[in-house]
Amino acid sequence: GESVGLHLPTLSVQEGDNSIINCAYSNSASDYFIWYKQESGKGPQFIIDIRSNMDKRQGQRVTVLLNKTVKHLSLQIAATQPGDSAVYFCAEIPSGNTGKLIFGQGTTLQVKP
Amino acid sequence: SAVISQKPSRDICQRGTSLTIQCQVDSQVTMMFWYRQQPGQSLTLIATANQGSEATYESGFVIDKFPISRPNLTFSTLTVSNLSPEDSSIYLCSVDRTGRAFGYTFGSGTRLTVV
């Protein structure tokens, strides 16, 4: 069945280093992928999205890479800051479905000062 | 993007009772969604709340347990009925981001503890 999973449950990085959070998906027909950040006690916050016809998209300090050949998605955070500490989720939107988000299990990012 | 207010932010309920969660959006949206996030877990879609029609439920979720109302384009409620400790979760509403086809904004969630 459809699934979106993450490779590592916890990632610990030093402040100032770059972070890479990975995600594998199984539905090759998905149209969109989204990365969310969830801080404790808050709802998920949209970070960046990417269409299935793109390989890379950049935002402020963040870059999302999509490799459709191996069905892999990654989020790169440059110069990681303590405020980046949170749980990060990738989410997938199946083709033709404008409402349903399929979430991965989440990666906890811990930034050490 | 749309601003979503969700109430209550948290509650502790006795088993066998029900809790109704409200979701208010500051602009009209076509689709509103309700998700559940069990402790330490990811988010799972419960249902899509459609204005003027019955909600559409995902596999494993039924209307008797999770009745949903959508009286207008800015408001929805989710009721979690006949509570058991297994219902202890965070419940979140979500809407399509204003002006975008994809990318969904979430409320801050309702943390429910059933005792």
PDB file of C-alpha atoms in Angstrom:
ATOM      1  CA  GLY A   1       0.000   0.000   0.000  1.00  0.00           C
ATOM      2  CA  GLU A   2       0.945   3.661   0.018  1.00  0.00           C
ATOM      3  CA  SER A   3       3.510   4.670   2.543  1.00  0.00           C
ATOM      4  CA  VAL A   4       5.909   7.436   3.243  1.00  0.00           C
ATOM      5  CA  GLY A   5       8.718   6.664   5.625  1.00  0.00           C
ATOM      6  CA  LEU A   6      11.755   8.326   7.067  1.00  0.00           C
ATOM      7  CA  HIS A   7      15.189   6.788   7.312  1.00  0.00           C
ATOM      8  CA  LEU A   8      16.248   8.112  10.719  1.00  0.00           C
ATOM      9  CA  PRO A   9      14.047   8.823  13.725  1.00  0.00           C
ATOM     10  CA  THR A  10      16.510  11.262  15.344  1.00  0.00           C
ATOM     11  CA  LEU A  11      19.190  13.517  13.910  1.00  0.00           C
ATOM     12  CA  SER A  12      21.599  15.419  16.120  1.00  0.00           C
ATOM     13  CA  VAL A  13      23.723  18.196  14.619  1.00  0.00           C
ATOM     14  CA  GLN A  14      25.995  20.928  15.821  1.00  0.00           C
ATOM     15  CA  GLU A  15      24.795  24.496  15.537  1.00  0.00           C
ATOM     16  CA  GLY A  16      26.057  25.988  12.289  1.00  0.00           C
ATOM     17  CA  ASP A  17      26.342  22.667  10.488  1.00  0.00           C
ATOM     18  CA  ASN A  18      24.099  21.647   7.640  1.00  0.00           C
ATOM     19  CA  SER A  19      21.301  19.131   8.270  1.00  0.00           C
ATOM     20  CA  ILE A  20      19.907  16.598   5.857  1.00  0.00           C
ATOM     21  CA  ILE A  21      16.641  14.839   6.610  1.00  0.00           C
ATOM     22  CA  ASN A  22      15.632  12.004   4.330  1.00  0.00           C
ATOM     23  CA  CYS A  23      12.321  10.492   3.321  1.00  0.00           C
ATOM     24  CA  ALA A  24      11.365   7.523   1.176  1.00  0.00           C
ATOM     25  CA  TYR A  25       7.998   7.223  -0.509  1.00  0.00           C
ATOM     26  CA  SER A  26       6.316   4.374  -2.296  1.00  0.00           C
ATOM     27  CA  ASN A  27       3.678   6.019  -4.488  1.00  0.00           C
ATOM     28  CA  SER A  28       5.405   6.943  -7.733  1.00  0.00           C
ATOM     29  CA  ALA A  29       2.258   8.687  -8.994  1.00  0.00           C
ATOM     30  CA  SER A  30       2.214  11.402  -6.332  1.00  0.00           C
ATOM     31  CA  ASP A  31       1.959  14.995  -7.519  1.00  0.00           C
ATOM     32  CA  TYR A  32       3.354  16.932  -4.590  1.00  0.00           C
ATOM     33  CA  PHE A  33       5.594  16.537  -1.623  1.00  0.00           C
ATOM     34  CA  ILE A  34       5.672  18.820   1.379  1.00  0.00           C
ATOM     35  CA  TRP A  35       8.002  19.231   4.326  1.00  0.00           C
ATOM     36  CA  TYR A  36       6.548  20.305   7.661  1.00  0.00           C
ATOM     37  CA  LYS A  37       8.183  21.371  10.897  1.00  0.00           C
ATOM     38  CA  GLN A  38       6.407  20.653  14.163  1.00  0.00           C
ATOM     39  CA  GLU A  39       7.570  22.231  17.398  1.00  0.00           C
ATOM     40  CA  SER A  40       6.396  20.941  20.730  1.00  0.00           C
ATOM     41  CA  GLY A  41       2.804  21.893  21.457  1.00  0.00           C
ATOM     42  CA  LYS A  42       2.202  23.300  18.008  1.00  0.00           C
ATOM     43  CA  GLY A  43       0.673  22.166  14.771  1.00  0.00           C
ATOM     44  CA  PRO A  44       2.818  21.340  11.737  1.00  0.00           C
ATOM     45  CA  GLN A  45       4.232  24.384   9.993  1.00  0.00           C
ATOM     46  CA  PHE A  46       4.654  24.353   6.229  1.00  0.00           C
ATOM     47  CA  ILE A  47       8.316  24.674   5.214  1.00  0.00           C
ATOM     48  CA  ILE A  48       8.580  23.984   1.515  1.00  0.00           C
ATOM     49  CA  ASP A  49       6.949  21.924  -1.185  1.00  0.00           C
ATOM     50  CA  ILE A  50       7.969  20.499  -4.520  1.00  0.00           C
ATOM     51  CA  ARG A  51       6.090  19.311  -7.558  1.00  0.00           C
ATOM     52  CA  SER A  52       6.746  15.895  -9.000  1.00  0.00           C
ATOM     53  CA  ASN A  53       8.082  17.481 -12.221  1.00  0.00           C
ATOM     54  CA  MET A  54      10.898  19.208 -10.336  1.00  0.00           C
ATOM     55  CA  ASP A  55      14.156  17.877  -8.919  1.00  0.00           C
ATOM     56  CA  LYS A  56      15.086  20.690  -6.611  1.00  0.00           C
ATOM     57  CA  ARG A  57      13.568  23.689  -4.963  1.00  0.00           C
ATOM     58  CA  GLN A  58      15.188  26.241  -2.705  1.00  0.00           C
ATOM     59  CA  GLY A  59      13.812  28.398   0.030  1.00  0.00           C
ATOM     60  CA  GLN A  60      15.364  30.462   2.733  1.00  0.00           C
ATOM     61  CA  ARG A  61      18.091  28.239   4.218  1.00  0.00           C
ATOM     62  CA  VAL A  62      16.209  25.153   3.061  1.00  0.00           C
ATOM     63  CA  THR A  63      16.448  23.043  -0.058  1.00  0.00           C
ATOM     64  CA  VAL A  64      14.267  20.116  -1.013  1.00  0.00           C
ATOM     65  CA  LEU A  65      15.570  17.486  -3.411  1.00  0.00           C
ATOM     66  CA  LEU A  66      13.372  14.960  -5.161  1.00  0.00           C
ATOM     67  CA  ASN A  67      14.778  11.822  -6.762  1.00  0.00           C
ATOM     68  CA  LYS A  68      11.923  10.094  -8.532  1.00  0.00           C
ATOM     69  CA  THR A  69      14.124   7.266  -9.768  1.00  0.00           C
ATOM     70  CA  VAL A  70      14.625   5.943  -6.256  1.00  0.00           C
ATOM     71  CA  LYS A  71      11.543   7.613  -4.772  1.00  0.00           C
ATOM     72  CA  HIS A  72      13.530   9.651  -2.315  1.00  0.00           C
ATOM     73  CA  LEU A  73      12.961  13.104  -0.859  1.00  0.00           C
ATOM     74  CA  SER A  74      15.343  15.110   1.283  1.00  0.00           C
ATOM     75  CA  LEU A  75      15.299  18.359   3.194  1.00  0.00           C
ATOM     76  CA  GLN A  76      18.539  20.229   3.592  1.00  0.00           C
ATOM     77  CA  ILE A  77      18.821  22.943   6.206  1.00  0.00           C
ATOM     78  CA  ALA A  78      21.834  25.226   5.906  1.00  0.00           C
ATOM     79  CA  ALA A  79      23.607  26.617   8.961  1.00  0.00           C
ATOM     80  CA  THR A  80      21.304  24.856  11.401  1.00  0.00           C
ATOM     81  CA  GLN A  81      20.199  26.973  14.341  1.00  0.00           C
ATOM     82  CA  PRO A  82      18.811  26.031  17.767  1.00  0.00           C
ATOM     83  CA  GLY A  83      15.415  27.269  16.576  1.00  0.00           C
ATOM     84  CA  ASP A  84      15.434  24.531  13.964  1.00  0.00           C
ATOM     85  CA  SER A  85      15.088  21.899  16.674  1.00  0.00           C
ATOM     86  CA  ALA A  86      11.757  20.204  16.022  1.00  0.00           C
ATOM     87  CA  VAL A  87      10.185  17.159  14.423  1.00  0.00           C
ATOM     88  CA  TYR A  88      10.200  17.230  10.637  1.00  0.00           C
ATOM     89  CA  PHE A  89       7.622  15.392   8.564  1.00  0.00           C
ATOM     90  CA  CYS A  90       7.490  14.744   4.878  1.00  0.00           C
ATOM     91  CA  ALA A  91       4.042  14.432   3.363  1.00  0.00           C
ATOM     92  CA  GLU A  92       2.869  13.142   0.032  1.00  0.00           C
ATOM     93  CA  ILE A  93      -0.196  14.056  -1.978  1.00  0.00           C
ATOM     94  CA  PRO A  94      -1.330  11.230  -4.250  1.00  0.00           C
ATOM     95  CA  SER A  95      -2.080  12.101  -7.828  1.00  0.00           C
ATOM     96  CA  GLY A  96      -5.630  13.325  -8.340  1.00  0.00           C
ATOM     97  CA  ASN A  97      -6.283  13.790  -4.641  1.00  0.00           C
ATOM     98  CA  THR A  98      -6.348  17.410  -3.608  1.00  0.00           C
ATOM     99  CA  GLY A  99      -6.963  16.797   0.055  1.00  0.00           C
ATOM    100  CA  LYS A 100      -5.285  13.766   1.456  1.00  0.00           C
ATOM    101  CA  LEU A 101      -1.814  14.165   2.921  1.00  0.00           C
ATOM    102  CA  ILE A 102       0.085  10.968   3.649  1.00  0.00           C
ATOM    103  CA  PHE A 103       2.647  11.711   6.330  1.00  0.00           C
ATOM    104  CA  GLY A 104       5.931  10.031   7.082  1.00  0.00           C
ATOM    105  CA  GLN A 105       6.784   9.013  10.616  1.00  0.00           C
ATOM    106  CA  GLY A 106       8.875  12.080  11.423  1.00  0.00           C
ATOM    107  CA  THR A 107      12.499  12.851  12.228  1.00  0.00           C
ATOM    108  CA  THR A 108      13.461  14.657  15.400  1.00  0.00           C
ATOM    109  CA  LEU A 109      16.181  17.220  14.738  1.00  0.00           C
ATOM    110  CA  GLN A 110      18.266  18.144  17.763  1.00  0.00           C
ATOM    111  CA  VAL A 111      20.624  21.092  17.408  1.00  0.00           C
ATOM    112  CA  LYS A 112      23.479  21.213  19.880  1.00  0.00           C
ATOM    113  CA  PRO A 113      24.791  24.667  20.766  1.00  0.00           C
TER     114      PRO A 113
ATOM    115  CA  SER B   1      -1.892  32.046   4.468  1.00  0.00           C
ATOM    116  CA  ALA B   2      -5.064  31.247   6.393  1.00  0.00           C
ATOM    117  CA  VAL B   3      -5.124  31.645  10.160  1.00  0.00           C
ATOM    118  CA  ILE B   4      -6.755  28.776  12.005  1.00  0.00           C
ATOM    119  CA  SER B   5      -8.072  28.925  15.561  1.00  0.00           C
ATOM    120  CA  GLN B   6      -8.727  25.659  17.275  1.00  0.00           C
ATOM    121  CA  LYS B   7     -10.512  25.194  20.597  1.00  0.00           C
ATOM    122  CA  PRO B   8      -9.968  23.845  23.151  1.00  0.00           C
ATOM    123  CA  SER B   9      -6.193  23.649  23.078  1.00  0.00           C
ATOM    124  CA  ARG B  10      -6.291  20.755  25.520  1.00  0.00           C
ATOM    125  CA  ASP B  11      -8.750  18.828  27.638  1.00  0.00           C
ATOM    126  CA  ILE B  12      -8.902  15.929  30.032  1.00  0.00           C
ATOM    127  CA  CYS B  13     -12.061  13.862  29.669  1.00  0.00           C
ATOM    128  CA  GLN B  14     -13.614  10.900  31.398  1.00  0.00           C
ATOM    129  CA  ARG B  15     -14.015   7.706  29.453  1.00  0.00           C
ATOM    130  CA  GLY B  16     -17.455   7.279  27.941  1.00  0.00           C
ATOM    131  CA  THR B  17     -17.955  11.013  27.431  1.00  0.00           C
ATOM    132  CA  SER B  18     -17.500  13.049  24.247  1.00  0.00           C
ATOM    133  CA  LEU B  19     -15.414  16.041  23.273  1.00  0.00           C
ATOM    134  CA  THR B  20     -16.248  18.524  20.544  1.00  0.00           C
ATOM    135  CA  ILE B  21     -13.392  20.410  18.951  1.00  0.00           C
ATOM    136  CA  GLN B  22     -13.939  23.629  17.051  1.00  0.00           C
ATOM    137  CA  CYS B  23     -11.954  24.926  14.109  1.00  0.00           C
ATOM    138  CA  GLN B  24     -12.402  28.506  12.911  1.00  0.00           C
ATOM    139  CA  VAL B  25     -10.673  29.897   9.831  1.00  0.00           C
ATOM    140  CA  ASP B  26     -10.230  33.587   9.122  1.00  0.00           C
ATOM    141  CA  SER B  27     -11.209  33.225   5.462  1.00  0.00           C
ATOM    142  CA  GLN B  28     -13.540  31.060   3.434  1.00  0.00           C
ATOM    143  CA  VAL B  29     -12.065  27.727   2.395  1.00  0.00           C
ATOM    144  CA  THR B  30     -13.570  24.963   0.342  1.00  0.00           C
ATOM    145  CA  MET B  31     -12.025  22.023   2.121  1.00  0.00           C
ATOM    146  CA  MET B  32     -11.244  21.451   5.780  1.00  0.00           C
ATOM    147  CA  PHE B  33      -9.526  18.360   7.102  1.00  0.00           C
ATOM    148  CA  TRP B  34      -9.278  16.674  10.472  1.00  0.00           C
ATOM    149  CA  TYR B  35      -6.187  14.722  11.488  1.00  0.00           C
ATOM    150  CA  ARG B  36      -5.230  12.642  14.482  1.00  0.00           C
ATOM    151  CA  GLN B  37      -1.718  12.478  15.885  1.00  0.00           C
ATOM    152  CA  GLN B  38      -1.283   9.732  18.426  1.00  0.00           C
ATOM    153  CA  PRO B  39       1.487  10.115  21.030  1.00  0.00           C
ATOM    154  CA  GLY B  40       4.903  10.050  19.383  1.00  0.00           C
ATOM    155  CA  GLN B  41       3.359   9.298  16.015  1.00  0.00           C
ATOM    156  CA  SER B  42       2.771  10.979  12.717  1.00  0.00           C
ATOM    157  CA  LEU B  43      -0.491  12.470  11.469  1.00  0.00           C
ATOM    158  CA  THR B  44      -3.331  10.430  10.038  1.00  0.00           C
ATOM    159  CA  LEU B  45      -6.246  11.906   8.145  1.00  0.00           C
ATOM    160  CA  ILE B  46      -9.598  11.223   9.809  1.00  0.00           C
ATOM    161  CA  ALA B  47     -11.928  12.898   7.346  1.00  0.00           C
ATOM    162  CA  THR B  48     -12.547  15.726   4.943  1.00  0.00           C
ATOM    163  CA  ALA B  49     -15.234  18.171   6.041  1.00  0.00           C
ATOM    164  CA  ASN B  50     -17.256  19.393   3.088  1.00  0.00           C
ATOM    165  CA  GLN B  51     -19.591  22.364   3.338  1.00  0.00           C
ATOM    166  CA  GLY B  52     -23.109  21.365   2.430  1.00  0.00           C
ATOM    167  CA  SER B  53     -22.523  17.635   2.317  1.00  0.00           C
ATOM    168  CA  GLU B  54     -21.517  14.714   4.477  1.00  0.00           C
ATOM    169  CA  ALA B  55     -17.931  14.435   5.576  1.00  0.00           C
ATOM    170  CA  THR B  56     -15.745  11.923   3.763  1.00  0.00           C
ATOM    171  CA  TYR B  57     -14.088   9.488   6.159  1.00  0.00           C
ATOM    172  CA  GLU B  58     -10.841   7.605   5.709  1.00  0.00           C
ATOM    173  CA  SER B  59     -10.506   3.899   6.219  1.00  0.00           C
ATOM    174  CA  GLY B  60     -10.689   3.035   9.897  1.00  0.00           C
ATOM    175  CA  PHE B  61     -12.693   6.102  10.901  1.00  0.00           C
ATOM    176  CA  VAL B  62     -16.479   6.131  11.136  1.00  0.00           C
ATOM    177  CA  ILE B  63     -19.086   8.816  11.501  1.00  0.00           C
ATOM    178  CA  ASP B  64     -20.552   7.390  14.702  1.00  0.00           C
ATOM    179  CA  LYS B  65     -17.219   7.763  16.463  1.00  0.00           C
ATOM    180  CA  PHE B  66     -16.095  11.008  14.794  1.00  0.00           C
ATOM    181  CA  PRO B  67     -19.135  13.050  13.757  1.00  0.00           C
ATOM    182  CA  ILE B  68     -18.199  16.209  11.881  1.00  0.00           C
ATOM    183  CA  SER B  69     -20.141  19.364  11.183  1.00  0.00           C
ATOM    184  CA  ARG B  70     -19.379  21.978   8.531  1.00  0.00           C
ATOM    185  CA  PRO B  71     -22.088  24.621   8.731  1.00  0.00           C
ATOM    186  CA  ASN B  72     -20.258  27.228   6.642  1.00  0.00           C
ATOM    187  CA  LEU B  73     -17.032  27.909   4.761  1.00  0.00           C
ATOM    188  CA  THR B  74     -15.100  29.130   7.801  1.00  0.00           C
ATOM    189  CA  PHE B  75     -16.038  26.701  10.565  1.00  0.00           C
ATOM    190  CA  SER B  76     -16.052  23.012  11.381  1.00  0.00           C
ATOM    191  CA  THR B  77     -16.363  20.814  14.446  1.00  0.00           C
ATOM    192  CA  LEU B  78     -15.071  17.335  15.173  1.00  0.00           C
ATOM    193  CA  THR B  79     -16.618  15.320  17.976  1.00  0.00           C
ATOM    194  CA  VAL B  80     -14.797  12.354  19.438  1.00  0.00           C
ATOM    195  CA  SER B  81     -17.508  10.167  20.942  1.00  0.00           C
ATOM    196  CA  ASN B  82     -17.613   7.480  23.615  1.00  0.00           C
ATOM    197  CA  LEU B  83     -14.086   8.252  24.688  1.00  0.00           C
ATOM    198  CA  SER B  84     -11.601   5.605  25.685  1.00  0.00           C
ATOM    199  CA  PRO B  85      -7.936   5.998  26.689  1.00  0.00           C
ATOM    200  CA  GLU B  86      -6.970   4.947  23.163  1.00  0.00           C
ATOM    201  CA  ASP B  87      -8.479   8.211  21.914  1.00  0.00           C
ATOM    202  CA  SER B  88      -5.823  10.204  23.752  1.00  0.00           C
ATOM    203  CA  SER B  89      -4.175  12.087  20.915  1.00  0.00           C
ATOM    204  CA  ILE B  90      -3.692  15.466  19.378  1.00  0.00           C
ATOM    205  CA  TYR B  91      -6.455  16.370  16.960  1.00  0.00           C
ATOM    206  CA  LEU B  92      -5.678  18.923  14.276  1.00  0.00           C
ATOM    207  CA  CYS B  93      -7.678  20.710  11.649  1.00  0.00           C
ATOM    208  CA  SER B  94      -6.154  21.771   8.382  1.00  0.00           C
ATOM    209  CA  VAL B  95      -7.181  23.850   5.401  1.00  0.00           C
ATOM    210  CA  ASP B  96      -5.884  24.404   1.938  1.00  0.00           C
ATOM    211  CA  ARG B  97      -3.520  27.360   1.977  1.00  0.00           C
ATOM    212  CA  THR B  98      -5.218  30.415   0.569  1.00  0.00           C
ATOM    213  CA  GLY B  99      -4.245  30.963  -3.015  1.00  0.00           C
ATOM    214  CA  ARG B 100      -2.376  27.707  -3.452  1.00  0.00           C
ATOM    215  CA  ALA B 101      -3.526  24.417  -4.842  1.00  0.00           C
ATOM    216  CA  PHE B 102      -1.405  22.416  -2.476  1.00  0.00           C
ATOM    217  CA  GLY B 103       0.271  22.902   0.814  1.00  0.00           C
ATOM    218  CA  TYR B 104      -1.967  22.838   3.834  1.00  0.00           C
ATOM    219  CA  THR B 105      -2.052  25.005   6.925  1.00  0.00           C
ATOM    220  CA  PHE B 106      -2.677  23.415  10.300  1.00  0.00           C
ATOM    221  CA  GLY B 107      -4.212  24.655  13.489  1.00  0.00           C
ATOM    222  CA  SER B 108      -2.279  24.358  16.722  1.00  0.00           C
ATOM    223  CA  GLY B 109      -4.162  21.230  17.691  1.00  0.00           C
ATOM    224  CA  THR B 110      -6.242  19.957  20.593  1.00  0.00           C
ATOM    225  CA  ARG B 111      -4.462  17.683  23.025  1.00  0.00           C
ATOM    226  CA  LEU B 112      -6.982  15.204  24.417  1.00  0.00           C
ATOM    227  CA  THR B 113      -6.274  13.000  27.405  1.00  0.00           C
ATOM    228  CA  VAL B 114      -8.865  10.399  28.346  1.00  0.00           C
ATOM    229  CA  VAL B 115      -8.800   9.102  31.914  1.00  0.00           C
TER     230      VAL B 115
END
